[in-house]
Amino acid sequence: LLPTDRATLDRLYEHVFAVPPRVPAVARTEFAAEAAARVPFMTTLLERIGADRDALREHLPALTVRTLLIWGAQDRVLH
């Protein structure tokens, strides 16, 4: 999920979207460069989320807010 160049960004789009958005090549190249610059931050963030993902589990039964979760047949992230 951490694109470092245009090819990995294209693969990410194919994985995340059932129908990838039409993005001009020059914009995809720029998006990939920006994403690559954020890889160190995103790596740290994802590591921390992974380490703490069960931290709130014990509190879930106390939640009283009504929630509707919808997951489409073609949704791919976190599948």
Tab-separated table of N, CA, C and O in Angstrom:
chain	number	residue	atom	x	y	z
A	1	LEU	N	0.803	-1.214	0.000
A	1	LEU	CA	0.000	0.000	0.000
A	1	LEU	C	0.835	1.262	0.000
A	1	LEU	O	0.296	2.344	0.098
A	2	LEU	N	2.133	1.122	-0.082
A	2	LEU	CA	2.999	2.296	-0.063
A	2	LEU	C	3.726	2.424	-1.401
A	2	LEU	O	4.804	1.880	-1.592
A	3	PRO	N	3.130	3.164	-2.332
A	3	PRO	CA	3.761	3.301	-3.651
A	3	PRO	C	5.049	4.110	-3.582
A	3	PRO	O	5.119	5.129	-2.901
A	4	THR	N	6.051	3.621	-4.283
A	4	THR	CA	7.342	4.311	-4.329
A	4	THR	C	7.678	4.822	-5.721
A	4	THR	O	8.655	5.527	-5.898
A	5	ASP	N	6.868	4.451	-6.698
A	5	ASP	CA	7.056	4.936	-8.063
A	5	ASP	C	5.729	4.791	-8.805
A	5	ASP	O	4.745	4.322	-8.246
A	6	ARG	N	5.720	5.192	-10.050
A	6	ARG	CA	4.463	5.183	-10.799
A	6	ARG	C	3.903	3.779	-10.990
A	6	ARG	O	2.694	3.552	-10.904
A	7	ALA	N	4.776	2.810	-11.208
A	7	ALA	CA	4.301	1.432	-11.419
A	7	ALA	C	3.608	0.903	-10.167
A	7	ALA	O	2.551	0.270	-10.269
A	8	THR	N	4.174	1.156	-8.992
A	8	THR	CA	3.529	0.658	-7.775
A	8	THR	C	2.270	1.463	-7.456
A	8	THR	O	1.329	0.921	-6.886
A	9	LEU	N	2.230	2.737	-7.839
A	9	LEU	CA	1.002	3.516	-7.663
A	9	LEU	C	-0.101	2.952	-8.557
A	9	LEU	O	-1.243	2.792	-8.111
A	10	ASP	N	0.233	2.607	-9.788
A	10	ASP	CA	-0.753	2.014	-10.694
A	10	ASP	C	-1.280	0.700	-10.126
A	10	ASP	O	-2.483	0.426	-10.170
A	11	ARG	N	-0.394	-0.134	-9.562
A	11	ARG	CA	-0.831	-1.396	-8.957
A	11	ARG	C	-1.720	-1.137	-7.746
A	11	ARG	O	-2.699	-1.855	-7.518
A	12	LEU	N	-1.386	-0.104	-6.970
A	12	LEU	CA	-2.220	0.243	-5.821
A	12	LEU	C	-3.616	0.631	-6.283
A	12	LEU	O	-4.612	0.180	-5.721
A	13	TYR	N	-3.707	1.474	-7.310
A	13	TYR	CA	-5.017	1.876	-7.838
A	13	TYR	C	-5.811	0.650	-8.289
A	13	TYR	O	-7.007	0.556	-8.038
A	14	GLU	N	-5.143	-0.289	-8.962
A	14	GLU	CA	-5.829	-1.492	-9.432
A	14	GLU	C	-6.320	-2.341	-8.264
A	14	GLU	O	-7.348	-2.999	-8.361
A	15	HIS	N	-5.593	-2.313	-7.170
A	15	HIS	CA	-5.972	-3.099	-5.997
A	15	HIS	C	-7.086	-2.433	-5.187
A	15	HIS	O	-7.987	-3.093	-4.700
A	16	VAL	N	-7.013	-1.121	-5.047
A	16	VAL	CA	-7.938	-0.389	-4.184
A	16	VAL	C	-9.290	-0.155	-4.847
A	16	VAL	O	-10.321	-0.251	-4.193
A	17	PHE	N	-9.294	0.138	-6.117
A	17	PHE	CA	-10.521	0.497	-6.811
A	17	PHE	C	-11.013	-0.644	-7.705
A	17	PHE	O	-10.230	-1.243	-8.430
A	18	ALA	N	-12.307	-0.917	-7.645
A	18	ALA	CA	-12.885	-1.894	-8.574
A	18	ALA	C	-12.723	-1.382	-10.002
A	18	ALA	O	-12.423	-2.145	-10.919
A	19	VAL	N	-12.911	-0.087	-10.189
A	19	VAL	CA	-12.683	0.577	-11.470
A	19	VAL	C	-11.733	1.746	-11.183
A	19	VAL	O	-12.165	2.777	-10.663
A	20	PRO	N	-10.445	1.583	-11.464
A	20	PRO	CA	-9.487	2.649	-11.165
A	20	PRO	C	-9.868	3.952	-11.859
A	20	PRO	O	-10.380	3.954	-12.979
A	21	PRO	N	-9.642	5.077	-11.174
A	21	PRO	CA	-9.989	6.367	-11.769
A	21	PRO	C	-9.077	6.685	-12.952
A	21	PRO	O	-7.939	6.230	-13.004
A	22	ARG	N	-9.605	7.462	-13.874
A	22	ARG	CA	-8.803	7.895	-15.013
A	22	ARG	C	-8.015	9.123	-14.570
A	22	ARG	O	-8.591	10.169	-14.290
A	23	VAL	N	-6.712	8.963	-14.466
A	23	VAL	CA	-5.827	10.040	-14.025
A	23	VAL	C	-4.782	10.236	-15.117
A	23	VAL	O	-4.133	9.272	-15.539
A	24	PRO	N	-4.597	11.469	-15.581
A	24	PRO	CA	-3.590	11.717	-16.621
A	24	PRO	C	-2.206	11.234	-16.178
A	24	PRO	O	-1.865	11.282	-14.993
A	25	ALA	N	-1.417	10.779	-17.133
A	25	ALA	CA	-0.098	10.216	-16.842
A	25	ALA	C	0.782	11.184	-16.063
A	25	ALA	O	1.451	10.787	-15.110
A	26	VAL	N	0.776	12.438	-16.440
A	26	VAL	CA	1.631	13.405	-15.748
A	26	VAL	C	1.208	13.557	-14.290
A	26	VAL	O	2.041	13.684	-13.401
A	27	ALA	N	-0.090	13.497	-14.028
A	27	ALA	CA	-0.580	13.596	-12.652
A	27	ALA	C	-0.219	12.337	-11.866
A	27	ALA	O	0.180	12.424	-10.704
A	28	ARG	N	-0.328	11.175	-12.488
A	28	ARG	CA	0.031	9.937	-11.795
A	28	ARG	C	1.499	9.943	-11.418
A	28	ARG	O	1.871	9.512	-10.321
A	29	THR	N	2.347	10.452	-12.301
A	29	THR	CA	3.777	10.537	-12.006
A	29	THR	C	4.018	11.456	-10.815
A	29	THR	O	4.797	11.139	-9.920
A	30	GLU	N	3.331	12.580	-10.776
A	30	GLU	CA	3.472	13.524	-9.659
A	30	GLU	C	2.922	12.924	-8.366
A	30	GLU	O	3.541	13.045	-7.305
A	31	PHE	N	1.763	12.273	-8.442
A	31	PHE	CA	1.186	11.618	-7.253
A	31	PHE	C	2.155	10.570	-6.712
A	31	PHE	O	2.321	10.431	-5.495
A	32	ALA	N	2.788	9.817	-7.611
A	32	ALA	CA	3.729	8.783	-7.188
A	32	ALA	C	4.929	9.394	-6.483
A	32	ALA	O	5.394	8.876	-5.466
A	33	ALA	N	5.434	10.506	-6.996
A	33	ALA	CA	6.579	11.170	-6.364
A	33	ALA	C	6.212	11.670	-4.965
A	33	ALA	O	6.988	11.525	-4.013
A	34	GLU	N	5.016	12.244	-4.833
A	34	GLU	CA	4.564	12.711	-3.518
A	34	GLU	C	4.379	11.540	-2.560
A	34	GLU	O	4.743	11.627	-1.384
A	35	ALA	N	3.810	10.454	-3.039
A	35	ALA	CA	3.607	9.278	-2.194
A	35	ALA	C	4.946	8.690	-1.750
A	35	ALA	O	5.103	8.291	-0.590
A	36	ALA	N	5.910	8.634	-2.651
A	36	ALA	CA	7.232	8.094	-2.314
A	36	ALA	C	7.903	8.920	-1.223
A	36	ALA	O	8.560	8.371	-0.338
A	37	ALA	N	7.691	10.234	-1.256
A	37	ALA	CA	8.276	11.102	-0.234
A	37	ALA	C	7.677	10.841	1.148
A	37	ALA	O	8.322	11.096	2.167
A	38	ARG	N	6.460	10.317	1.185
A	38	ARG	CA	5.770	10.058	2.461
A	38	ARG	C	5.977	8.634	2.983
A	38	ARG	O	5.468	8.291	4.053
A	39	VAL	N	6.700	7.802	2.265
A	39	VAL	CA	6.866	6.404	2.670
A	39	VAL	C	7.427	6.253	4.087
A	39	VAL	O	6.896	5.464	4.869
A	40	PRO	N	8.471	6.981	4.480
A	40	PRO	CA	8.967	6.797	5.857
A	40	PRO	C	7.902	7.104	6.916
A	40	PRO	O	7.733	6.333	7.869
A	41	PHE	N	7.167	8.188	6.740
A	41	PHE	CA	6.114	8.541	7.689
A	41	PHE	C	5.023	7.478	7.695
A	41	PHE	O	4.580	7.025	8.751
A	42	MET	N	4.573	7.075	6.515
A	42	MET	CA	3.487	6.100	6.423
A	42	MET	C	3.909	4.738	6.986
A	42	MET	O	3.110	4.048	7.603
A	43	THR	N	5.158	4.358	6.791
A	43	THR	CA	5.655	3.100	7.340
A	43	THR	C	5.565	3.117	8.863
A	43	THR	O	5.066	2.169	9.483
A	44	THR	N	6.031	4.211	9.465
A	44	THR	CA	5.958	4.345	10.922
A	44	THR	C	4.510	4.333	11.395
A	44	THR	O	4.174	3.651	12.369
A	45	LEU	N	3.657	5.073	10.710
A	45	LEU	CA	2.250	5.130	11.084
A	45	LEU	C	1.604	3.750	11.030
A	45	LEU	O	0.931	3.328	11.976
A	46	LEU	N	1.803	3.017	9.953
A	46	LEU	CA	1.206	1.695	9.811
A	46	LEU	C	1.759	0.705	10.839
A	46	LEU	O	1.024	-0.147	11.337
A	47	GLU	N	3.033	0.831	11.162
A	47	GLU	CA	3.606	-0.029	12.202
A	47	GLU	C	2.936	0.250	13.546
A	47	GLU	O	2.609	-0.679	14.298
A	48	ARG	N	2.720	1.513	13.858
A	48	ARG	CA	2.079	1.866	15.136
A	48	ARG	C	0.623	1.413	15.176
A	48	ARG	O	0.148	0.924	16.196
A	49	ILE	N	-0.076	1.585	14.075
A	49	ILE	CA	-1.472	1.133	14.019
A	49	ILE	C	-1.522	-0.380	14.205
A	49	ILE	O	-2.347	-0.899	14.950
A	50	GLY	N	-0.634	-1.099	13.542
A	50	GLY	CA	-0.599	-2.550	13.660
A	50	GLY	C	-0.301	-3.002	15.076
A	50	GLY	O	-0.887	-3.966	15.575
A	51	ALA	N	0.583	-2.292	15.757
A	51	ALA	CA	0.944	-2.652	17.126
A	51	ALA	C	-0.205	-2.396	18.093
A	51	ALA	O	-0.340	-3.094	19.095
A	52	ASP	N	-1.027	-1.388	17.806
A	52	ASP	CA	-2.097	-0.994	18.722
A	52	ASP	C	-3.493	-1.408	18.262
A	52	ASP	O	-4.478	-0.988	18.843
A	53	ARG	N	-3.597	-2.226	17.238
A	53	ARG	CA	-4.917	-2.494	16.666
A	53	ARG	C	-5.869	-3.179	17.640
A	53	ARG	O	-7.078	-3.055	17.511
A	54	ASP	N	-5.354	-3.893	18.625
A	54	ASP	CA	-6.230	-4.547	19.591
A	54	ASP	C	-6.423	-3.725	20.861
A	54	ASP	O	-7.140	-4.145	21.768
A	55	ALA	N	-5.796	-2.555	20.928
A	55	ALA	CA	-5.829	-1.761	22.153
A	55	ALA	C	-7.246	-1.339	22.553
A	55	ALA	O	-7.544	-1.215	23.735
A	56	LEU	N	-8.125	-1.130	21.590
A	56	LEU	CA	-9.482	-0.671	21.897
A	56	LEU	C	-10.510	-1.800	21.970
A	56	LEU	O	-11.658	-1.566	22.334
A	57	ARG	N	-10.098	-2.992	21.654
A	57	ARG	CA	-11.037	-4.116	21.589
A	57	ARG	C	-11.862	-4.267	22.871
A	57	ARG	O	-13.059	-4.491	22.827
A	58	GLU	N	-11.239	-4.122	24.032
A	58	GLU	CA	-11.959	-4.294	25.293
A	58	GLU	C	-13.016	-3.216	25.513
A	58	GLU	O	-13.949	-3.406	26.280
A	59	HIS	N	-12.881	-2.088	24.816
A	59	HIS	CA	-13.829	-0.988	24.980
A	59	HIS	C	-15.012	-1.061	24.014
A	59	HIS	O	-15.995	-0.334	24.180
A	60	LEU	N	-14.950	-1.908	23.012
A	60	LEU	CA	-16.009	-1.978	22.010
A	60	LEU	C	-17.392	-2.263	22.587
A	60	LEU	O	-18.372	-1.641	22.169
A	61	PRO	N	-17.546	-3.167	23.558
A	61	PRO	CA	-18.886	-3.424	24.096
A	61	PRO	C	-19.535	-2.198	24.747
A	61	PRO	O	-20.762	-2.125	24.844
A	62	ALA	N	-18.740	-1.231	25.161
A	62	ALA	CA	-19.283	-0.044	25.819
A	62	ALA	C	-19.805	0.998	24.831
A	62	ALA	O	-20.494	1.940	25.225
A	63	LEU	N	-19.499	0.841	23.554
A	63	LEU	CA	-19.961	1.811	22.566
A	63	LEU	C	-21.470	1.722	22.400
A	63	LEU	O	-22.022	0.635	22.236
A	64	THR	N	-22.124	2.852	22.432
A	64	THR	CA	-23.582	2.870	22.306
A	64	THR	C	-24.049	3.597	21.045
A	64	THR	O	-25.237	3.699	20.802
A	65	VAL	N	-23.121	4.078	20.272
A	65	VAL	CA	-23.466	4.799	19.043
A	65	VAL	C	-23.879	3.787	17.980
A	65	VAL	O	-23.178	2.805	17.731
A	66	ARG	N	-25.025	4.024	17.347
A	66	ARG	CA	-25.478	3.133	16.286
A	66	ARG	C	-24.563	3.312	15.084
A	66	ARG	O	-24.216	4.420	14.705
A	67	THR	N	-24.178	2.199	14.480
A	67	THR	CA	-23.236	2.227	13.373
A	67	THR	C	-23.723	1.295	12.274
A	67	THR	O	-24.169	0.185	12.543
A	68	LEU	N	-23.618	1.763	11.048
A	68	LEU	CA	-23.961	0.939	9.900
A	68	LEU	C	-22.694	0.759	9.069
A	68	LEU	O	-22.093	1.731	8.618
A	69	LEU	N	-22.280	-0.475	8.899
A	69	LEU	CA	-21.122	-0.781	8.077
A	69	LEU	C	-21.601	-1.418	6.784
A	69	LEU	O	-22.388	-2.362	6.813
A	70	ILE	N	-21.118	-0.899	5.689
A	70	ILE	CA	-21.486	-1.449	4.387
A	70	ILE	C	-20.205	-1.839	3.667
A	70	ILE	O	-19.292	-1.025	3.542
A	71	TRP	N	-20.155	-3.070	3.222
A	71	TRP	CA	-18.988	-3.540	2.496
A	71	TRP	C	-19.471	-4.094	1.171
A	71	TRP	O	-20.266	-5.031	1.142
A	72	GLY	N	-19.012	-3.506	0.089
A	72	GLY	CA	-19.447	-3.928	-1.234
A	72	GLY	C	-18.742	-5.187	-1.702
A	72	GLY	O	-17.644	-5.516	-1.260
A	73	ALA	N	-19.377	-5.885	-2.604
A	73	ALA	CA	-18.824	-7.124	-3.141
A	73	ALA	C	-17.496	-6.900	-3.852
A	73	ALA	O	-16.651	-7.787	-3.895
A	74	GLN	N	-17.279	-5.691	-4.377
A	74	GLN	CA	-16.042	-5.413	-5.095
A	74	GLN	C	-15.048	-4.588	-4.276
A	74	GLN	O	-13.985	-4.245	-4.771
A	75	ASP	N	-15.374	-4.273	-3.023
A	75	ASP	CA	-14.440	-3.533	-2.187
A	75	ASP	C	-13.213	-4.411	-1.931
A	75	ASP	O	-13.340	-5.591	-1.625
A	76	ARG	N	-12.040	-3.805	-2.025
A	76	ARG	CA	-10.823	-4.601	-1.965
A	76	ARG	C	-9.928	-4.267	-0.788
A	76	ARG	O	-9.152	-5.107	-0.351
A	77	VAL	N	-9.956	-3.085	-0.259
A	77	VAL	CA	-9.061	-2.710	0.830
A	77	VAL	C	-9.509	-3.370	2.117
A	77	VAL	O	-10.695	-3.450	2.412
A	78	LEU	N	-8.570	-3.860	2.877
A	78	LEU	CA	-8.833	-4.535	4.152
A	78	LEU	C	-9.678	-5.777	3.976
A	78	LEU	O	-10.400	-6.179	4.848
A	79	HIS	N	-9.582	-6.397	2.849
A	79	HIS	CA	-10.391	-7.579	2.562
A	79	HIS	C	-9.662	-8.826	2.979
A	79	HIS	O	-8.507	-8.940	2.958
